[in-house]
Short mmCIF file of C-alpha atoms in Angstrom, two decimals:
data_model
loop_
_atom_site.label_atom_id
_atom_site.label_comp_id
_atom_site.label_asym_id
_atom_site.label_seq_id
_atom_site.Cartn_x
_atom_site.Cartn_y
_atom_site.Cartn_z
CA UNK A 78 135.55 -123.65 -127.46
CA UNK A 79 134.22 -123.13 -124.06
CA UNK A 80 131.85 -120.35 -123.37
CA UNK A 81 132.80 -118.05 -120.16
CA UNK A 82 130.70 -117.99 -117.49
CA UNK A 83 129.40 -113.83 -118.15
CA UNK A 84 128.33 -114.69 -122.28
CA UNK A 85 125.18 -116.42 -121.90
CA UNK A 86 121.87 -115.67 -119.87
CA UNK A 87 121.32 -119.22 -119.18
CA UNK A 88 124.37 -119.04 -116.64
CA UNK A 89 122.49 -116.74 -114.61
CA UNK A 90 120.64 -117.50 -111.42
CA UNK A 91 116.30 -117.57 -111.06
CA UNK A 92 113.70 -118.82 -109.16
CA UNK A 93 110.95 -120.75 -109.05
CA UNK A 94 108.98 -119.92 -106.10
CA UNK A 95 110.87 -120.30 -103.18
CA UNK A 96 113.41 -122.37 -105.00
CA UNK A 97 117.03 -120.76 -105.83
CA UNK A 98 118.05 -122.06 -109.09
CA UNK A 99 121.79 -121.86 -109.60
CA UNK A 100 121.38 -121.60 -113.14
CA UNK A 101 118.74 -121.31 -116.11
CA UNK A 102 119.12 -124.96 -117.53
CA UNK A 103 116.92 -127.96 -116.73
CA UNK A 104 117.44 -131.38 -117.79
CA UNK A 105 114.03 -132.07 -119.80
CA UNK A 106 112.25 -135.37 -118.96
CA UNK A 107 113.26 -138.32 -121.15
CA UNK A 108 111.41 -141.76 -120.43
CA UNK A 109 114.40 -144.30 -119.63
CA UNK A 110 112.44 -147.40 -118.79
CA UNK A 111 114.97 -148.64 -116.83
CA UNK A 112 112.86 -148.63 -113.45
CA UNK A 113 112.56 -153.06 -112.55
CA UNK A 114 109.85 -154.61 -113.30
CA UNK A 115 108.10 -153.14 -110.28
CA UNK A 116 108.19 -150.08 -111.29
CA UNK A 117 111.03 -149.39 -108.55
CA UNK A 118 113.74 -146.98 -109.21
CA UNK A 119 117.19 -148.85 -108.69
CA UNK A 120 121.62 -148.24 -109.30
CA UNK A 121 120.68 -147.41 -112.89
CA UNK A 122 118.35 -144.49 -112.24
CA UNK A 123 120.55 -143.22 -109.73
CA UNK A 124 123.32 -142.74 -111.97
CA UNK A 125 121.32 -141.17 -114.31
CA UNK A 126 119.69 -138.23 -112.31
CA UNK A 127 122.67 -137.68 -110.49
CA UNK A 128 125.07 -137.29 -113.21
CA UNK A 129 122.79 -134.41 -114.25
CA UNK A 130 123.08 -132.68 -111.19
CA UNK A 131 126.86 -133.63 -111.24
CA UNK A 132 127.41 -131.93 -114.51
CA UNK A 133 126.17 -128.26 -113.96
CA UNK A 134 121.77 -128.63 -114.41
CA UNK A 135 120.46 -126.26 -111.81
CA UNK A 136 117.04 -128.11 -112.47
CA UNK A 137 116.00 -131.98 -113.22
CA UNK A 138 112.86 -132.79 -114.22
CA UNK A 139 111.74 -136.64 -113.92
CA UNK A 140 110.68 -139.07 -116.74
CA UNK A 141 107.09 -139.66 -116.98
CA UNK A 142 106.41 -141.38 -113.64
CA UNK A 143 103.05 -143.56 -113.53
CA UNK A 144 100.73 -142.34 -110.78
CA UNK A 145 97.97 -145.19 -110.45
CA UNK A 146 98.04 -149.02 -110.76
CA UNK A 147 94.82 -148.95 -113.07
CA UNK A 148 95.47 -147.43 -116.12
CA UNK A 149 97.84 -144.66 -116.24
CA UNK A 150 101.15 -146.66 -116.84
CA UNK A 151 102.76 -146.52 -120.59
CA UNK A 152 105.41 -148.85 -120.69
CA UNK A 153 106.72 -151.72 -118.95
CA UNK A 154 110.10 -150.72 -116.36
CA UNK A 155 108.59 -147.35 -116.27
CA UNK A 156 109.37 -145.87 -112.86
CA UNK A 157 105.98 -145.00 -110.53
CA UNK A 158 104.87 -143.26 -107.42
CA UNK A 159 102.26 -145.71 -106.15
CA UNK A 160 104.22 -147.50 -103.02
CA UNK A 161 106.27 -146.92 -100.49
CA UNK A 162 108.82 -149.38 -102.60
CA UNK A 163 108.77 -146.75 -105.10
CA UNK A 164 108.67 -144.04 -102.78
CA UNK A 165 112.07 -145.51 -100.87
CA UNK A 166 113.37 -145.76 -104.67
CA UNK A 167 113.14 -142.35 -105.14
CA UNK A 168 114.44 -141.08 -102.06
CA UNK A 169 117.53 -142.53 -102.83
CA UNK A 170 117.65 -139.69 -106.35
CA UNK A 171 116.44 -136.84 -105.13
CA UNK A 172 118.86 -136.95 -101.91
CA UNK A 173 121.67 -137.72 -104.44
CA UNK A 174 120.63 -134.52 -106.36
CA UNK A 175 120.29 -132.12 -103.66
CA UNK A 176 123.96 -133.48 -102.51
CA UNK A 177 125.39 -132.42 -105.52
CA UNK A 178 123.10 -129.07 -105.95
CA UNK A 179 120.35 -128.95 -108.14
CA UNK A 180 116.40 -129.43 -107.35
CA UNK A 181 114.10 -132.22 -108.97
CA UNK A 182 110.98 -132.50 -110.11
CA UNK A 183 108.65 -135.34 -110.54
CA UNK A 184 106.73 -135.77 -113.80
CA UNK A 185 103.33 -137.46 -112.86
CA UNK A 186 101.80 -138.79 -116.09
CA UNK A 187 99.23 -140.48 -117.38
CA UNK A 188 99.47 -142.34 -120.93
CA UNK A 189 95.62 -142.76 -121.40
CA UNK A 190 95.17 -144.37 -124.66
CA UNK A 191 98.90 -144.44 -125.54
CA UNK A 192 99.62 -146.92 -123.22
CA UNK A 193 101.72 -149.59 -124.22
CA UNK A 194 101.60 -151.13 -120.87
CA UNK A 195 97.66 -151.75 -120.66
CA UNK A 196 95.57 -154.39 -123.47
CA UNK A 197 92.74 -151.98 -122.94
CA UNK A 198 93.80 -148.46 -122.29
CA UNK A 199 91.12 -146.25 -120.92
CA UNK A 200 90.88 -142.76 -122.56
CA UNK A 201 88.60 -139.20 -123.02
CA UNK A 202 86.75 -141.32 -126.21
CA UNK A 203 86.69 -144.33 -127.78
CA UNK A 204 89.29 -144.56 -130.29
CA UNK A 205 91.95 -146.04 -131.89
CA UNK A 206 95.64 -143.50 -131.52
CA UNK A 207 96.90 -142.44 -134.73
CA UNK A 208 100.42 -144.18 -135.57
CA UNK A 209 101.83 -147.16 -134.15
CA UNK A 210 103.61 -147.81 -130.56
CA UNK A 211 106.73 -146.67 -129.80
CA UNK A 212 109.40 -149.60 -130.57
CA UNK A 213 112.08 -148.05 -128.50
CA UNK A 214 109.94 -148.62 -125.29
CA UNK A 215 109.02 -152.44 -125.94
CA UNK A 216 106.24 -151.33 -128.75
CA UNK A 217 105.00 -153.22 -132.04
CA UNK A 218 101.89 -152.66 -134.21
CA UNK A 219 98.69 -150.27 -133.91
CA UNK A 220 97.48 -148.89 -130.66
CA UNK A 221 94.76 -150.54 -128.82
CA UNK A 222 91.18 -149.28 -129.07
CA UNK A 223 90.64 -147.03 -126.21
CA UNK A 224 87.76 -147.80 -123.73
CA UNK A 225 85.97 -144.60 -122.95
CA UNK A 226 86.62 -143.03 -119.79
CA UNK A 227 83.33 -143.06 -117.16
CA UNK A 228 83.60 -140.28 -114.76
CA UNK A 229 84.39 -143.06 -112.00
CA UNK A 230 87.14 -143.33 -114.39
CA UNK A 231 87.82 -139.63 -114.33
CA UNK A 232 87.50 -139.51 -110.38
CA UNK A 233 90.09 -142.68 -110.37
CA UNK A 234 92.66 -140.97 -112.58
CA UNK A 235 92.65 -137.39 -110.61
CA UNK A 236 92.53 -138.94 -107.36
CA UNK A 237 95.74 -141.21 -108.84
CA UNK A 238 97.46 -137.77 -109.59
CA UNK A 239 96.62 -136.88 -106.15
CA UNK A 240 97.93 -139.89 -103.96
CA UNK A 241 101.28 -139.74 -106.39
CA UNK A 242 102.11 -136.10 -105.37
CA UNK A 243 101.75 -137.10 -101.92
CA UNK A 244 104.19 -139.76 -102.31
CA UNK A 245 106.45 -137.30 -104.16
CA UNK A 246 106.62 -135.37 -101.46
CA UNK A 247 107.60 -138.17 -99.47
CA UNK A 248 109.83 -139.19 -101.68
CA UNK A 249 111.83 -135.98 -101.44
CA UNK A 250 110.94 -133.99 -104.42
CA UNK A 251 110.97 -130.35 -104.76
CA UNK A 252 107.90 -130.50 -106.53
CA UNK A 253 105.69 -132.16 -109.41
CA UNK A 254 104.93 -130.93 -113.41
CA UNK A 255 101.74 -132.46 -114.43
CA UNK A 256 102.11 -134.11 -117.68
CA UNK A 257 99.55 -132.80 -120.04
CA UNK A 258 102.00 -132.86 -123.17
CA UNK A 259 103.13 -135.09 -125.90
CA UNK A 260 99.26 -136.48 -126.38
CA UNK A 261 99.19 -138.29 -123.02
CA UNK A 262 95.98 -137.86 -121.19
CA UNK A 263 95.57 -134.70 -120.34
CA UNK A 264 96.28 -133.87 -123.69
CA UNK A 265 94.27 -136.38 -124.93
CA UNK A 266 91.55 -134.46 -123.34
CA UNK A 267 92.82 -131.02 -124.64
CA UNK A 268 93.52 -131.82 -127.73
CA UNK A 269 90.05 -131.80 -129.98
CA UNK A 270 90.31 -134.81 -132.25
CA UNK A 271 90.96 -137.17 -129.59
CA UNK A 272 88.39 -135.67 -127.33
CA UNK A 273 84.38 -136.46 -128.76
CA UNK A 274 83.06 -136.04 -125.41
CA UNK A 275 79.41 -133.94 -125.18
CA UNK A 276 79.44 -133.99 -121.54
CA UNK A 277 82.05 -131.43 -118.89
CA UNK A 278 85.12 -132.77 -120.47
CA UNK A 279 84.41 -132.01 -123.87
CA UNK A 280 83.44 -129.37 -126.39
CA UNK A 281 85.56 -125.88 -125.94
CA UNK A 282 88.86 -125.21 -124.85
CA UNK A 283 87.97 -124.81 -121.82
CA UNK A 284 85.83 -127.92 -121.42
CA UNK A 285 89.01 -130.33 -122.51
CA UNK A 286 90.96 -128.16 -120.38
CA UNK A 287 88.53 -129.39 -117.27
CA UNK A 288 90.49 -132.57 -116.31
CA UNK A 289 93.63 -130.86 -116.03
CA UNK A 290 92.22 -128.47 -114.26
CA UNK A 291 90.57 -131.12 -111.80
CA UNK A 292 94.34 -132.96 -111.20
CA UNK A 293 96.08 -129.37 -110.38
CA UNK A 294 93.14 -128.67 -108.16
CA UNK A 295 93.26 -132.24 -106.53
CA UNK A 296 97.17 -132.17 -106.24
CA UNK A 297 97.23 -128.68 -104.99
CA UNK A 298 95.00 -129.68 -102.30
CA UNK A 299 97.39 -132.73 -100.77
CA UNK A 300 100.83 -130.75 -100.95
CA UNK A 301 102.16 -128.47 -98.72
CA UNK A 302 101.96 -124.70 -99.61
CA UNK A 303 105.08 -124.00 -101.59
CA UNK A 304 105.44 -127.13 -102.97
CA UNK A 305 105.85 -126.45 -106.46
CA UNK A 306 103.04 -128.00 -108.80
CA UNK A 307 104.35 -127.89 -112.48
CA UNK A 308 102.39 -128.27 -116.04
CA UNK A 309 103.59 -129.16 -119.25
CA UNK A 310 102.16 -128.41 -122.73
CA UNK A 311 102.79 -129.24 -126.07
CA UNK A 312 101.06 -129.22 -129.76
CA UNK A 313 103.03 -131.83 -130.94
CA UNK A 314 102.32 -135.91 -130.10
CA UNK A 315 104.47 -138.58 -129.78
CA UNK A 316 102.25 -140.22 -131.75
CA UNK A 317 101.59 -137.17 -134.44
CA UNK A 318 105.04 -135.27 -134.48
CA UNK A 319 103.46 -132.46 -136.54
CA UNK A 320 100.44 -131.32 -135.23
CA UNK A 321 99.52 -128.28 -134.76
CA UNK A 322 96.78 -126.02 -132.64
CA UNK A 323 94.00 -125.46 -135.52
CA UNK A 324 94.26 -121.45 -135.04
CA UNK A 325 97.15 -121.28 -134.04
CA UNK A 326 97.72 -118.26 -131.70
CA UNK A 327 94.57 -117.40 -130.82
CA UNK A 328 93.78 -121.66 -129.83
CA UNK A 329 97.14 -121.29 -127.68
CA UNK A 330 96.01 -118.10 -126.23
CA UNK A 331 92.39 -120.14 -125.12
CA UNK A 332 95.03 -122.96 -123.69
CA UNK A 333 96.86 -120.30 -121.46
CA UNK A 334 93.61 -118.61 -120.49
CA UNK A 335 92.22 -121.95 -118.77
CA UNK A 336 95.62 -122.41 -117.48
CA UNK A 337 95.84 -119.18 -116.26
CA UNK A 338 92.70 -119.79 -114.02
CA UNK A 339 94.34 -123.48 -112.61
CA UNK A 340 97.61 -121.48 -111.19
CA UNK A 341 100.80 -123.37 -111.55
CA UNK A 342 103.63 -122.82 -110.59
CA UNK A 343 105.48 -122.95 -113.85
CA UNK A 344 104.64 -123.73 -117.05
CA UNK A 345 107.10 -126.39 -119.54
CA UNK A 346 106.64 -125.13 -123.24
CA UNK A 347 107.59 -128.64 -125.41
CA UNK A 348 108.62 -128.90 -128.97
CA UNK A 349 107.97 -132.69 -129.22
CA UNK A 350 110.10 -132.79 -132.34
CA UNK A 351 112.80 -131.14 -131.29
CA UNK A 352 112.33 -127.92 -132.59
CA UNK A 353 111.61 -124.66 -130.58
CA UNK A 354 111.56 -122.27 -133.53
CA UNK A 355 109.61 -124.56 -135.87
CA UNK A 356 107.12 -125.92 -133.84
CA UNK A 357 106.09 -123.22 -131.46
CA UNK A 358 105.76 -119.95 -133.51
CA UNK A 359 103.26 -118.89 -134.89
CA UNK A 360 102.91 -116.99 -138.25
CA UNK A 361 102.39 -113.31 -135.88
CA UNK A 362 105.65 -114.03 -134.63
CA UNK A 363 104.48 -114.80 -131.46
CA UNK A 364 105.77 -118.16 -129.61
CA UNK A 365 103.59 -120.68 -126.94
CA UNK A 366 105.97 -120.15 -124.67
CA UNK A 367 106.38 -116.44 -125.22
CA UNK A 368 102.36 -116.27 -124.78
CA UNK A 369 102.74 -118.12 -121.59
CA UNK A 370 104.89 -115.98 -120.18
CA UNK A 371 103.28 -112.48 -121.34
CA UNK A 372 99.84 -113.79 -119.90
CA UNK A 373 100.63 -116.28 -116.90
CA UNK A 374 103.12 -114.26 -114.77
CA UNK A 375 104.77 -117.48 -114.27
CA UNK A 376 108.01 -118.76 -114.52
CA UNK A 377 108.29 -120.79 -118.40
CA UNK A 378 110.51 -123.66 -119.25
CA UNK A 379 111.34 -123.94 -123.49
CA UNK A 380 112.12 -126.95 -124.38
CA UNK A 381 113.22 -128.26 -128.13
CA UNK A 382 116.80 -127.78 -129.31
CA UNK A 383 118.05 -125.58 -127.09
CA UNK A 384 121.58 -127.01 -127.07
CA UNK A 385 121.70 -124.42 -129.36
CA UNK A 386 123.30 -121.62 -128.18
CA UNK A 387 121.80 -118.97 -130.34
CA UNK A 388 118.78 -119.98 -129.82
CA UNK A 389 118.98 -120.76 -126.31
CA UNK A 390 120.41 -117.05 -126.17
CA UNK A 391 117.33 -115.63 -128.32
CA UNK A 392 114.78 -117.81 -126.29
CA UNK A 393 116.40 -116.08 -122.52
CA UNK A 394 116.71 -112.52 -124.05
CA UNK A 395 114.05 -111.77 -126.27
CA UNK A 396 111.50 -113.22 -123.05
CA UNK A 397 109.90 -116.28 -124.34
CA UNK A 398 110.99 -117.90 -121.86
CA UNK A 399 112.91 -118.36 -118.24
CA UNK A 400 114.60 -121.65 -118.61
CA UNK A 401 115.77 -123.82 -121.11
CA UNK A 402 114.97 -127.67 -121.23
CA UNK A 403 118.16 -129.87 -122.48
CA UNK A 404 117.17 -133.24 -123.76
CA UNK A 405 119.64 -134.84 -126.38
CA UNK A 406 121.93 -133.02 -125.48
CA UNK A 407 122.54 -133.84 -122.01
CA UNK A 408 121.82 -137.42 -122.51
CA UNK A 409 124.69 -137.53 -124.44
CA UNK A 410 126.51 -135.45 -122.35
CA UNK A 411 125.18 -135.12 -118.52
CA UNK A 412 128.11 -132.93 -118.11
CA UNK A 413 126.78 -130.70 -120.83
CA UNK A 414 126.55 -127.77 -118.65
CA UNK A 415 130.14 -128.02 -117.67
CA UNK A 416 131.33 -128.69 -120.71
CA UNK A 417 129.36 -125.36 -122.45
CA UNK A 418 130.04 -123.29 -119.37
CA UNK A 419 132.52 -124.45 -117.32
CA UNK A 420 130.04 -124.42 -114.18
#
């Protein structure tokens, strides 16, 4: 049965600094590797993205989009922002999306020691990634042994971050989210067991929070003002589905804290497994994403099952959040929107 058009919040329009969302959904990144070998965006991509816009999302957020040609790529035919090939790609998207409506964002990410792509990935420590690589993006077997990162290394990744948003401007986006989710590596730094560092980047929270910190500063600095600069943030991995911040709240609280300090724009609350009201609560009945937007005064995306309408409806009204993030979803259904909503 279709829902009208006055029964659910998410139908309603927001904003995002000066951007006019028609609506509260967003299409949450979803790595596609369908880029050519190149890493250029092509007819496939294109239909993707702009079937989204096509079927009702006010907002599109990329898949992860590689932002150096050292180390940060994850997979082979993952898309990048390092050329002007690339560059031209994307120009081609983001001008289809704006035709039909909605605003895009370009996920800049770097997969550190998850990458799939690299025989030696780079990373905060030396270590071997829990799990095995993901077969569904050309994976088989135990991660590679990170190398650890030097802070020429460091300086290289953040200045990578840097030169990508540049070319995502170029390129036509409305802005970028910062991928420090999902145990890639920003999270690698942020994340405690995967971080052994005694220097900066180590230690407290707000020591593994200092690369992050360093890329929003360096991609701030090379955008124009209002360009929207987005961050991401997860406890779960893709490579350890159920972990968890060690205390909980109060570790989420010191996340938001250092964020707080860095200033995006907007903050993307994940549920890597899928599940908002498992994975993000906390036993206080507080939720990350509830925290973030108490203490950041920031616009929040949710993301994990929120194809669900009662919880989509409970995530929008009770204020843990000002967006919802469609993943499964909408890749089964672009038209998902117009199909729940008739928008």
């Amino acid at each position: 049965m279709q829902t009208t058009l006055t029964t659910h919040p998410a139908t309603t329009v927001t904003h995002i600094a000066q951007l006019t969302l028609k609506n509260r959904l967003a299409v949450a990144p979803m790595s596609r590797i369908s880029a050519d070998a190149a890493g250029v965006p092509g007819a496939a991509m294109l239909a993707y993205y702009q079937g989204y816009a096509a079927g009702g999302f006010g907002l599109v957020i990329s898949e992860g989009i590689y932002t150096d040609d050292h180390f940060s790529q994850a997979y082979p035919q993952q898309p990048g922002l390092v050329n002007e090939e690339q560059v031209a790609g994307w120009q081609v998207i983001t001008k289809a999306v704006h035709v039909e409506g909605a605003f895009i964002m370009a996920q800049l990410m770097h997969a550190g020691g998850l990458s799939q792509y690299h025989a030696v990935p780079k990373a905060p420590s030396a270590l071997q990634p829990l799990g095995e690589r993901l077969k569904g993006y050309g994976g088989a077997g135990p991660y590679s042994v990170s190398r650890a990162m030097t802070q020429a290394d460091i300086d290289q990744a953040v200045a990578g971050y840097a030169q990508a948003a540049r070319y995502a401007v170029a390129a036509g986006f409305d802005g970028v989210e910062i991928h420090a989710a999902n145990g890639y590596l920003p999270d690698q730094f942020l994340t405690a067991y995967t971080n052994e560092r005694e220097d900066g980047y180590g230690g407290d929270v707000a020591g593994r929070f200092r690369f992050t910190a360093e890329v929003l500063a360096a991609v701030r600095a090379v955008v124009p003002a209002g360009f929207v600069v987005g961050l991401r943030l997860s406890e779960g991995k893709v490579n350890h589905l159920d972990y968890r911040w060690p205390d909980g709240a109060a570790t989420a609280q010191a996340v938001l804290t250092a964020v707080k300090a860095s200033a995006p724009t907007y903050v993307h609350i994940a549920a890597e497994g899928g599940n908002w009201v498992a994975e993000t609560h906390y036993p206080d009945g507080s939720s990350y994403s509830g925290l973030a937007k108490a203490m950041l005064g920031v616009p929040v995306i949710a993301n994990g099952g929120l194809h669900d309408m009662t919880i989509s409806r409970r995530v929008l009204e009770e204020g843990h959040a000002d967006l919802v993030a469609i993943g499964r979803a909408a890749l089964k259904d672009p038209s998902w929107p117009r199909l729940q909503f008739g928008i």
